[in-house]
XYZ file of C-alpha atoms in Angstrom:
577
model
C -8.197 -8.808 32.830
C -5.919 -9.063 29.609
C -8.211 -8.318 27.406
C -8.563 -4.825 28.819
C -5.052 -4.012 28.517
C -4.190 -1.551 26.213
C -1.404 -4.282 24.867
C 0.481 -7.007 25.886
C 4.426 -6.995 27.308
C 5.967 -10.575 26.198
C 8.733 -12.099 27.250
C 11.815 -13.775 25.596
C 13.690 -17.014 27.436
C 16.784 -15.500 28.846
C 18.950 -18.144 27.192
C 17.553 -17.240 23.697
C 18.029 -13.547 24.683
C 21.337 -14.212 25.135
C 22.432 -16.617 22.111
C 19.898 -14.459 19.660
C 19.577 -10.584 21.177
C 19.086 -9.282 17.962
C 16.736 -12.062 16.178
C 14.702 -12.262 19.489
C 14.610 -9.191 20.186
C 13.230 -8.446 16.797
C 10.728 -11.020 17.136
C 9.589 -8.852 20.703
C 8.937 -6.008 19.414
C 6.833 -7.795 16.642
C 4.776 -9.079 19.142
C 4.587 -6.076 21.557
C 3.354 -4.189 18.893
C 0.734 -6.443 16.935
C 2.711 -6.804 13.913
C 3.668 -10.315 14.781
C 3.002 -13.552 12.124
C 1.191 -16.963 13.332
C 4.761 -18.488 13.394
C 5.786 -15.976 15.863
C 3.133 -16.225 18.137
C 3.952 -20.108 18.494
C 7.973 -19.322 18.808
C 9.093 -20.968 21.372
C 11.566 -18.570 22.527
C 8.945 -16.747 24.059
C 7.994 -18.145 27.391
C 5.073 -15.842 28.123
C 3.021 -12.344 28.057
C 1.615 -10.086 30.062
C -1.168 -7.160 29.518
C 0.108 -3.862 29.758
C -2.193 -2.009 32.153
C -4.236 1.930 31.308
C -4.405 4.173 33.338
C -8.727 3.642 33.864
C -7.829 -0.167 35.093
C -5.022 1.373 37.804
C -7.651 3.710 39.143
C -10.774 1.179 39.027
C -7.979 -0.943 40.722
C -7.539 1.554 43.626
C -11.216 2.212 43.888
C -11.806 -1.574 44.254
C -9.364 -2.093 47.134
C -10.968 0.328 49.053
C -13.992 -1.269 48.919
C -12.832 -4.640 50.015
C -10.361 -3.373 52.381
C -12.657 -3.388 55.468
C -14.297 -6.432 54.467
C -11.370 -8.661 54.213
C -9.846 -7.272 57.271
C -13.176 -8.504 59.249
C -12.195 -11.794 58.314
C -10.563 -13.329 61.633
C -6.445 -12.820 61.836
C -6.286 -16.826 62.184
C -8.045 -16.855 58.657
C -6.018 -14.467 57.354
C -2.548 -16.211 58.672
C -4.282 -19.944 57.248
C -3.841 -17.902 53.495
C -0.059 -17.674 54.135
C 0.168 -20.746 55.700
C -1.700 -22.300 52.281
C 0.611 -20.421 49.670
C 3.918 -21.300 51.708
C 2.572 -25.270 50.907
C 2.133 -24.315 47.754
C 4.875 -23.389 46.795
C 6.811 -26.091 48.372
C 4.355 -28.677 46.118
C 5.218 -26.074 42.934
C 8.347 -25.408 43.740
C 10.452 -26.267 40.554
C 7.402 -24.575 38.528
C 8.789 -21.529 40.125
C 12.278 -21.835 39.923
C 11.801 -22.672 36.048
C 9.366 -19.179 35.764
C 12.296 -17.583 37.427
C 15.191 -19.209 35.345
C 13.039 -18.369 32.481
C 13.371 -14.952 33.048
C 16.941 -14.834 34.034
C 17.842 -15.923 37.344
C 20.125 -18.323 37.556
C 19.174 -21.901 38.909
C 21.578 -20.925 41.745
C 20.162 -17.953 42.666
C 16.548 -18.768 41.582
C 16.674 -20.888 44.611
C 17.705 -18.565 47.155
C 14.410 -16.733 45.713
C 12.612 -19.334 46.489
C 14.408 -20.185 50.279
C 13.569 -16.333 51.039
C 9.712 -17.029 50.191
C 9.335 -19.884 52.280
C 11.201 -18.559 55.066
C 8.920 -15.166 55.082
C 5.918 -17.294 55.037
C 7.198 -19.975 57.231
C 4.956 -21.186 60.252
C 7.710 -19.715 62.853
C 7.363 -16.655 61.139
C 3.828 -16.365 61.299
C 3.377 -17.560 65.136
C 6.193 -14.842 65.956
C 3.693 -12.231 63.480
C 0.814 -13.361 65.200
C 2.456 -12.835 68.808
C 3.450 -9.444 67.442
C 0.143 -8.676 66.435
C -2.093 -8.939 69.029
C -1.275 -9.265 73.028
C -3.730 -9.244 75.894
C -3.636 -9.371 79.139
C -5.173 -7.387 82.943
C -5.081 -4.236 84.471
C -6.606 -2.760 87.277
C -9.523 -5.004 86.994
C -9.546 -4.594 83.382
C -8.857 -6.129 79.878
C -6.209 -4.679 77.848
C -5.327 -5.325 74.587
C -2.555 -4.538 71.788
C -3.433 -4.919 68.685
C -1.983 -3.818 64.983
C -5.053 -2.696 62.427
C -4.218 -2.601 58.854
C -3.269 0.730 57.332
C -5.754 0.265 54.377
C -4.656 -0.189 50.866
C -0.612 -0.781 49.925
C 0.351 0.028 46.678
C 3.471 -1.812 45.996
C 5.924 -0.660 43.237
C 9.013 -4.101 43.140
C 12.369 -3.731 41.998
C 13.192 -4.131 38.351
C 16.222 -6.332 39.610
C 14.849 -8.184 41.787
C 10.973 -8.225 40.888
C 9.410 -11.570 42.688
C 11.742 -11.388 45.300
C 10.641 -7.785 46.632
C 7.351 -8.314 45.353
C 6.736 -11.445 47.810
C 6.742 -8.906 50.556
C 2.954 -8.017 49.414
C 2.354 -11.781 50.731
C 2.277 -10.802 54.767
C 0.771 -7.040 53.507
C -1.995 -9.379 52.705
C -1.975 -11.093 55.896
C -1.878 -8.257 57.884
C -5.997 -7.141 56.732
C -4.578 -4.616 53.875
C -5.834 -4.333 49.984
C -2.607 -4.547 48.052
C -1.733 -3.336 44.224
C 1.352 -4.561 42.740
C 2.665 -2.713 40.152
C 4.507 -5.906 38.172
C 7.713 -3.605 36.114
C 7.280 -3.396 32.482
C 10.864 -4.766 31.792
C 10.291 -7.725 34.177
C 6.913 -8.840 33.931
C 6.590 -12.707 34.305
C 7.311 -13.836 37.305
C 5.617 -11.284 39.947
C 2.614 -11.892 37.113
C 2.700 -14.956 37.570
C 2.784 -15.949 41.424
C 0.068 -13.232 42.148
C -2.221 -14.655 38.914
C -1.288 -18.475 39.459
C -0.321 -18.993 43.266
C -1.801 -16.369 45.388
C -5.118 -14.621 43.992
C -6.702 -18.410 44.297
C -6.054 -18.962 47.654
C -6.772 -15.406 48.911
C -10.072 -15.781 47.706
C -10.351 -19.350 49.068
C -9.919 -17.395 52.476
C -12.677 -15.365 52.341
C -11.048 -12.163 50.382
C -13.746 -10.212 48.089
C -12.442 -8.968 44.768
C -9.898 -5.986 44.927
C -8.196 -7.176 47.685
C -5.478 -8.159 45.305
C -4.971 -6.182 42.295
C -1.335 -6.989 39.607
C -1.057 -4.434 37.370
C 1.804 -3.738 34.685
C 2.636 -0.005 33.501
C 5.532 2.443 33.722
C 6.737 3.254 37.417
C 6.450 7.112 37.453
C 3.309 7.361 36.227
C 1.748 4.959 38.753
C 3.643 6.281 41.386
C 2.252 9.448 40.461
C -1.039 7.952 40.084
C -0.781 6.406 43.614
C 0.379 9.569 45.564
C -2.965 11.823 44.228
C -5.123 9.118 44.737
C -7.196 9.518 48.211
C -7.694 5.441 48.104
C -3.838 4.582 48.438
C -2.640 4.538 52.501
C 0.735 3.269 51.755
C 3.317 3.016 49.496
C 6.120 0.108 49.342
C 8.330 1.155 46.720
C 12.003 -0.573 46.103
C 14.382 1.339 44.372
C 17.164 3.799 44.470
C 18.446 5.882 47.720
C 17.597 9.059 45.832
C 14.379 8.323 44.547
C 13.370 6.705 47.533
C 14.140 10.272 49.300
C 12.381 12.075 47.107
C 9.228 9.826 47.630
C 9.680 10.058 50.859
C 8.818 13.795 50.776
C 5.945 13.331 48.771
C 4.368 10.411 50.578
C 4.303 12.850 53.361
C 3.131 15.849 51.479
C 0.431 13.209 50.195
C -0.269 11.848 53.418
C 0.840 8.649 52.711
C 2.844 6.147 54.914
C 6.046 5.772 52.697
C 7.778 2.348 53.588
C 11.004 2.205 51.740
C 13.386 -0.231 50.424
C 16.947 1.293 49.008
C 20.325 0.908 48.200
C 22.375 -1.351 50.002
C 26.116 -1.076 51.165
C 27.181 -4.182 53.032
C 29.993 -4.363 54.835
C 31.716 -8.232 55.961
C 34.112 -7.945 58.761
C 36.916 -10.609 58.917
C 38.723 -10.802 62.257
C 42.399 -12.500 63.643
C 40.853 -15.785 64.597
C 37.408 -16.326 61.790
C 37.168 -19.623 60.149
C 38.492 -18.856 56.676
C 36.995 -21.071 54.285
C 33.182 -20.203 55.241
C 34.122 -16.617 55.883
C 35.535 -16.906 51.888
C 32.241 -18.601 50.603
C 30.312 -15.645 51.921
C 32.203 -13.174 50.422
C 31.759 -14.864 47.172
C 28.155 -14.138 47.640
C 29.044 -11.064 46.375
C 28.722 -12.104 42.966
C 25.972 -13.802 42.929
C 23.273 -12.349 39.943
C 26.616 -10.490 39.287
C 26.060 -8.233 42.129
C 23.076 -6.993 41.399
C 21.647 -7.819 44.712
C 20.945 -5.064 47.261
C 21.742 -6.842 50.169
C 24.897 -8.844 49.011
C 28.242 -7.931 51.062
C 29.708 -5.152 49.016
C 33.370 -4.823 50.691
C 34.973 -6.834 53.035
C 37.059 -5.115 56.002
C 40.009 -8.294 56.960
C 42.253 -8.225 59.665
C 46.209 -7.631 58.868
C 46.981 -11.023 60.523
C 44.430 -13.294 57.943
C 44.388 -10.560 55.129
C 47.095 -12.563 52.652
C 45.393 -16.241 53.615
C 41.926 -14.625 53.047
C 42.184 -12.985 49.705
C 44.124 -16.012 48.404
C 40.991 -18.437 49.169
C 38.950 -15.677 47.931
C 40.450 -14.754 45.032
C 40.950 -18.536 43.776
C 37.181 -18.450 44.388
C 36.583 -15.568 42.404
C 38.412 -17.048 39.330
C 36.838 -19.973 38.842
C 33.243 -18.234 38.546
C 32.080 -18.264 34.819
C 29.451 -16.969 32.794
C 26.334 -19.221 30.621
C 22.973 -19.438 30.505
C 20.740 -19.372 33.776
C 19.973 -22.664 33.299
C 23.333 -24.014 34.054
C 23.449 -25.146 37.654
C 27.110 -23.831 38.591
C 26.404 -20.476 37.061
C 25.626 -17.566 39.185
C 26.817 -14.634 37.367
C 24.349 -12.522 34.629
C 24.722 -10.002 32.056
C 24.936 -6.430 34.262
C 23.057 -3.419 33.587
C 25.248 -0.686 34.569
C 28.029 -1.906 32.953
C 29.640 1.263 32.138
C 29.375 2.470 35.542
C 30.740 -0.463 36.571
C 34.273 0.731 34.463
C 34.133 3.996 35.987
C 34.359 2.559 39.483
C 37.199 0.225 38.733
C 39.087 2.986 37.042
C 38.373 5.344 40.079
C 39.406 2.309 42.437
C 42.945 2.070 40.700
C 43.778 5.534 40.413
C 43.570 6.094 44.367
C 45.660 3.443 45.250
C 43.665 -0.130 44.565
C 45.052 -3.360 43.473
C 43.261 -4.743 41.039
C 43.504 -8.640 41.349
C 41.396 -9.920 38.982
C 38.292 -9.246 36.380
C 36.696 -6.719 34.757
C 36.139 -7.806 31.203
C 33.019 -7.696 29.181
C 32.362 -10.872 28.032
C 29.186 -12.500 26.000
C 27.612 -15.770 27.331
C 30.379 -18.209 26.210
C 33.483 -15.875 28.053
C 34.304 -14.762 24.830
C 35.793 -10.892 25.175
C 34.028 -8.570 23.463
C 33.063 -5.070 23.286
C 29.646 -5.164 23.445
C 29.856 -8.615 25.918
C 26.420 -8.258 28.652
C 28.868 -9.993 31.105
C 31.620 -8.645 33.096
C 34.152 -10.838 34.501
C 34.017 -10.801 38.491
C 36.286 -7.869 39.657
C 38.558 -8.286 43.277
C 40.271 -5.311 44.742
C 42.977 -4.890 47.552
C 43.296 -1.749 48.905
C 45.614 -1.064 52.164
C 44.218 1.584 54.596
C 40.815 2.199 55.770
C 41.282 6.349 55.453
C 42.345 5.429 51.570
C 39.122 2.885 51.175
C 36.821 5.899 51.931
C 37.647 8.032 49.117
C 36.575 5.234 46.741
C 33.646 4.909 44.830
C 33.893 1.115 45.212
C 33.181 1.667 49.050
C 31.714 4.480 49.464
C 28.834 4.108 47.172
C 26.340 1.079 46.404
C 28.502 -0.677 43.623
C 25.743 -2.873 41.510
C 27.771 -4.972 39.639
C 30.427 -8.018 40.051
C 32.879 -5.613 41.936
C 34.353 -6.740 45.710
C 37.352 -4.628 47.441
C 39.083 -5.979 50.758
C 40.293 -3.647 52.579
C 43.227 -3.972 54.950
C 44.623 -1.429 57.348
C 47.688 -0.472 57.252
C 49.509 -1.584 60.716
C 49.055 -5.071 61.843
C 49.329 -6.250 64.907
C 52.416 -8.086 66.231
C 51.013 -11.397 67.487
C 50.804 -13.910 64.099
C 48.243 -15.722 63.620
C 47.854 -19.357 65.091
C 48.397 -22.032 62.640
C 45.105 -23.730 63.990
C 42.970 -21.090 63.884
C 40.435 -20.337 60.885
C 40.487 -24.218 59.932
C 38.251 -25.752 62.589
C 40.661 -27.318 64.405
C 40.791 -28.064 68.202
C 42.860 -26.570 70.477
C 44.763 -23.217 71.072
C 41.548 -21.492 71.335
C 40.611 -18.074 69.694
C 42.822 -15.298 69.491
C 40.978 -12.197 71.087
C 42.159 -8.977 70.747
C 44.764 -9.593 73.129
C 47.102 -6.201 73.171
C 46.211 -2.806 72.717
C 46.893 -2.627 68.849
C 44.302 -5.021 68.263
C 41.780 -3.798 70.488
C 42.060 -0.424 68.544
C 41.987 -1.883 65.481
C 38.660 -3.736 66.163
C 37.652 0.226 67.487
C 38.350 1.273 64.074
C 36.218 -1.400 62.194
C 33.481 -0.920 63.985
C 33.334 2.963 63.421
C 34.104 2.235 59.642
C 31.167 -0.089 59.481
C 28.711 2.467 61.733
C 30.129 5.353 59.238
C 28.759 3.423 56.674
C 26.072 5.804 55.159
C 23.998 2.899 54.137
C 22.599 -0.040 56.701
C 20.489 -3.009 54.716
C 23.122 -5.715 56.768
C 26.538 -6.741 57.982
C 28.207 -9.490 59.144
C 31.247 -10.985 61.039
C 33.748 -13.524 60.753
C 35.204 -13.952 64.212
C 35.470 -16.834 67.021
C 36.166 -14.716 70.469
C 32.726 -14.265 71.983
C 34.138 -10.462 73.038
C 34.676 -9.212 69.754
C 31.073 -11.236 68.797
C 29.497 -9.207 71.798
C 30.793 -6.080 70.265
C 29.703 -6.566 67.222
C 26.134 -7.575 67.766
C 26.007 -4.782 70.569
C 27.586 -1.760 69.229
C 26.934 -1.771 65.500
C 23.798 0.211 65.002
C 24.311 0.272 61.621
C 22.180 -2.226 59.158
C 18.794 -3.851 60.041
C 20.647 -7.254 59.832
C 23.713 -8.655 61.548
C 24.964 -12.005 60.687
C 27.931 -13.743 62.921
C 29.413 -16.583 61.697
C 27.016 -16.938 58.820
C 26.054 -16.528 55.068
C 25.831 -13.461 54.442
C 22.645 -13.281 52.368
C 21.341 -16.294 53.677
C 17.603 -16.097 54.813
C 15.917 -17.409 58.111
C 12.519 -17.679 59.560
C 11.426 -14.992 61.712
C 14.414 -13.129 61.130
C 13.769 -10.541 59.000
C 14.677 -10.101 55.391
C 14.941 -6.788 54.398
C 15.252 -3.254 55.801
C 17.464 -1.143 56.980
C 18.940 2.277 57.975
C 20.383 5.444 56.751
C 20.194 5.317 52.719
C 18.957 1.730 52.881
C 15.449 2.558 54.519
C 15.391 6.430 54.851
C 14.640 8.313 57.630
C 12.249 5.572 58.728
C 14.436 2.457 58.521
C 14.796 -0.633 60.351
C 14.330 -4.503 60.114
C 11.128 -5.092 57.717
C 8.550 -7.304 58.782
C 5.949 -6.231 56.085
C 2.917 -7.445 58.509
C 4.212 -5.405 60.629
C 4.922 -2.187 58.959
C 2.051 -1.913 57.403
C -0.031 -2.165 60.389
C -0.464 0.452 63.443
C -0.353 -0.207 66.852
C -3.964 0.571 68.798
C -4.792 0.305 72.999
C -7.744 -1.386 73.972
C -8.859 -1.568 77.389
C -12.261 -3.042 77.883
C -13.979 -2.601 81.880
C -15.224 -5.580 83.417
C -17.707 -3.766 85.825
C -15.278 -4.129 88.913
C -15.523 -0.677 89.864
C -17.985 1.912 89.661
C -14.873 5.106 88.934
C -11.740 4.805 87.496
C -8.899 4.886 90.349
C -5.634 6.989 88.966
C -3.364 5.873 91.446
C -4.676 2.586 92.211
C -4.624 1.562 88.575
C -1.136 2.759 88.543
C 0.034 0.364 91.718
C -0.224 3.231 94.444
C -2.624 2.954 97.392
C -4.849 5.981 97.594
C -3.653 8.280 100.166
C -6.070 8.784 103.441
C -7.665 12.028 103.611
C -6.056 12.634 106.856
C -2.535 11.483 105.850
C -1.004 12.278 109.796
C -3.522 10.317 110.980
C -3.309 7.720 108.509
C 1.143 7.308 109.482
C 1.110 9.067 112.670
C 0.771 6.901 115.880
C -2.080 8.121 118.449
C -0.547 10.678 120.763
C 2.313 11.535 118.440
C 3.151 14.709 116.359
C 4.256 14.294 112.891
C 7.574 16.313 112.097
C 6.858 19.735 110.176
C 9.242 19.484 107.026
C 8.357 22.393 105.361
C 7.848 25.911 106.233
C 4.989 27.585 108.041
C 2.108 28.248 106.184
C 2.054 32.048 106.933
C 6.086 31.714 105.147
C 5.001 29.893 101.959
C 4.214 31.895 98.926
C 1.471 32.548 97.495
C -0.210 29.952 94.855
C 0.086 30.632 91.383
């Protein structure tokens, strides 16, 4: 409760944060730290608080989930699905409520509502009937019942991005589902809104379904000390933590040194392939999804791979797109961009871009919330880079590692094919048909993209731009890199059942794969259940043989016949060991 905390964490409107930074900040720190006048508690620049959690509440927290662990997950899996089911109404009925929490603290309107599309597709009914069918199955075997079934793994501790804090921390939604306690660590820096749809939206309802206190627990401290916390504590099973390839690694280790299940959520590296005959306007629009929160999405398409034969066409509809983006305040609808946290890192990886060989086409400016230049601006200008060769593209920062900030690079080998491109492809015309990869130069330049994209050392998701259904099956059938592929599609566009995060390589860890949080934090268990059919268990019957006769020659020999010898005498055999 707040009034335990040890203090509260407020937070500023974005918008004011951004006109004001020094005067609100200021007026923050007042607050944060009690020294703050009746006039500043009613400033409306501040939007909200939220308590700052001790260390005695995070272990009474872990104590109480693992006392209502096993008596929520006795509470029928239909029950427990009705709970999703009741917050994905929810927030359809409260659904500008949450985009204005969100915009509030700093998410675009734009991108705010891709939040919110990703929520209600992970708690969509589809998703939940194909949970439920993954969840339990039952069927017959050898005269008896069988039955696989997922049981919870206990109690998930969940530790959200700081980028992306409601957004990761919605996962804990299914986690619920699934018969787990869950504690969510909301991040210091970005309190409100994970505070906020756990206190307002989904504590209610989970104890409208029959949940005991401590199934849900929202606390708010520093990350490494809760992690810590977490890892020596006997009454945490799991930990979902979001964050960095390298950290995630090194948790990994731990987890397992801890004996905890460590389900991780890293950096992402997405590659968006652009082939001879894609439809170039769409294919454009989803590489400009690149920029939106400035990049600072994991699983955004980082660099885009373009065939020789569309690559000029492509980066001019691109790069016109690219252009026209602009900064403000999140509450503008047409802005997606925001200020960017690693902004010197994001010079570093421009410079090292140019100096191997990039072009740089446009951006790369800091900027302050009107598009004013300035030195100190929070914005940078979206950033578009050309670079010819794929060996050349490699050596690059700006491909090779996950590039968090408003930075794209196309990439464009360095031979082309012959054939030119038909004038009626990539428009959605009819007629002509797609342009496969017709001679051999093409089909070994479609070999070559789809070992760049399975080099990738990262794999949250990739996509394709293409029309000819060969160079679709090849896609979706021999890149094993990414726990997404999209064909023909947004790129960070969400769908029911399909899963929203996860991934391979640096993205997941040694682990990875497509996330469905039910799922992962559930293990699979065997039932089988005798009906009283038979009095011994029959090996061979049970596993669709007929028992053999004791007197197999008599059993396939006819009366009056000899059955061949195929093996050597007895007296020749050896001996039995």
């Amino acid at each position: 409760m707040p009034e335990l905390g040890e203090s509260w964490v407020h937070w500023p409107r974005s918008s004011a944060m951004l006109r004001e930074p020094y005067d609100v900040l200021a007026l923050k720190a007042r607050l944060d730290h009690g020294r703050a006048t009746p006039e500043d508690q009613a400033d409306p620049r501040i939007v909200g608080r939220v308590a700052r959690s001790t260390g005695t509440q995070a272990l009474a927290a872990l104590a109480l989930a693992r006392q209502a662990q096993p008596v929520w997950a006795r509470v029928p899996l239909g029950r427990r699905l009705e709970f999703v089911h009741a917050v994905h109404r929810l927030l359809r009925e409260r659904a500008e409520e949450f985009v204005a929490v969100l915009v509030s603290e700093g998410q675009p309107v734009r991108v705010a509502h891709w939040t919110l599309s990703a929520v209600l597709n992970l708690t969509h009914p589809d998703s939940l009937d194909h949970a439920r069918s993954a969840l339990v199955w039952e069927g017959s075997q050898a005269g008896r019942r069988i039955r696989l079934v997922r049981k919870p793994d206990g109690v998930v501790c969940l530790d959200p991005a700081r980028n992306a804090p409601v957004a990761t921390a919605l996962a804990g939604i299914p986690v619920l589902a699934g018969g787990n306690a869950l504690i969510v660590n909301a991040p210091p820096s970005v309190p409100l809104s994970v505070a906020y749809l756990f206190h307002e939206l989904v504590d209610p309802l989970l104890a409208e379904h029959g949940a005991p206190p401590g199934t849900l627990s929202v606390l708010c401290a520093p990350a490494r000390p809760m992690l810590r916390m977490w890892l020596d504590s006997p009454d945490c099973d799991d930990i979902f933590f979001f964050g960095g390839s390298r950290q995630g690694a090194e948790l990994t280790r731990s987890c397992l040194e801890h004996d905890k299940k460590p389900i991780m959520e890293l950096a992402g590296n997405d590659a968006l392939t652009v082939w001879r005959d894609a439809d170039l306007l769409p294919a454009a629009e989803a590489a400009l999804e690149r920029y939106q929160g400035s990049g600072q999405l994991c699983l955004a398409p980082k660099f885009a791979l373009v065939h020789p034969a569309v690559a000029d066409e492509f980066t001019a509809l691109l790069r016109s797109r690219v252009t026209a983006l602009r900064v403000g305040p999140p509450e503008d609808p047409d802005v997606v961009l925001t200020p960017v946290v690693k902004r010197a890192e994001c010079r570093d990886v421009l410079d090292d871009a140019v100096s191997k060989g990039a072009e740089l086409l446009c951006g790369g400016e800091l900027v302050d919330v009107d598009g004013r230049p300035t030195p100190r601006g929070p914005f940078i200008t979206p950033v578009l880079l050309r670079v010819r060769g794929l060996r050349k593209a490699a050596t690059m920062r700006a491909v090779a590692e996950e590039t968090f900030y408003p930075l794209m690079c196309l990439i464009v080998p360095e031979s082309a094919p012959d054939a030119s491109r038909p004038a009626d492809l990539g428009h959605g015309t009819e007629g002509g048909g797609p342009a496969g990869p017709g001679d051999r130069e093409d089909a070994a330049l479609l070999d070559t993209f789809l070992a760049f994209v399975n080099a990738n050392r990262y794999g949250l998701r990739n996509s394709l731009w293409a029309r000819d259904p060969d160079v679709i099956h090849r896609f979706t059938d021999e890149v094993t890199n990414g726990g997404v592929l999209k064909v023909n599609d947004s790129h960070i566009g969400t769908l029911p059942v399909l899963p929203i995060i996860g991934g391979t390589g640096l993205s997941g860890g040694v682990f990875g794969e497509a996330n469905i949080p039910l799922l992962r934090t559930t293990r699979l268990q065997g039932v089988s259940i005798g009906t009283g059919a038979a009095d011994h268990f029959d090996h061979l019957g049970a596993a669709g043989l007929q028992r053999p006769s004791p007197h197999p020659e008599e059993a396939v020999s006819p009366p009056g016949t000899r059955k061949p010898c195929t093996t050597k005498p007895e007296q020749e055999s050896r001996p039995a060991l």
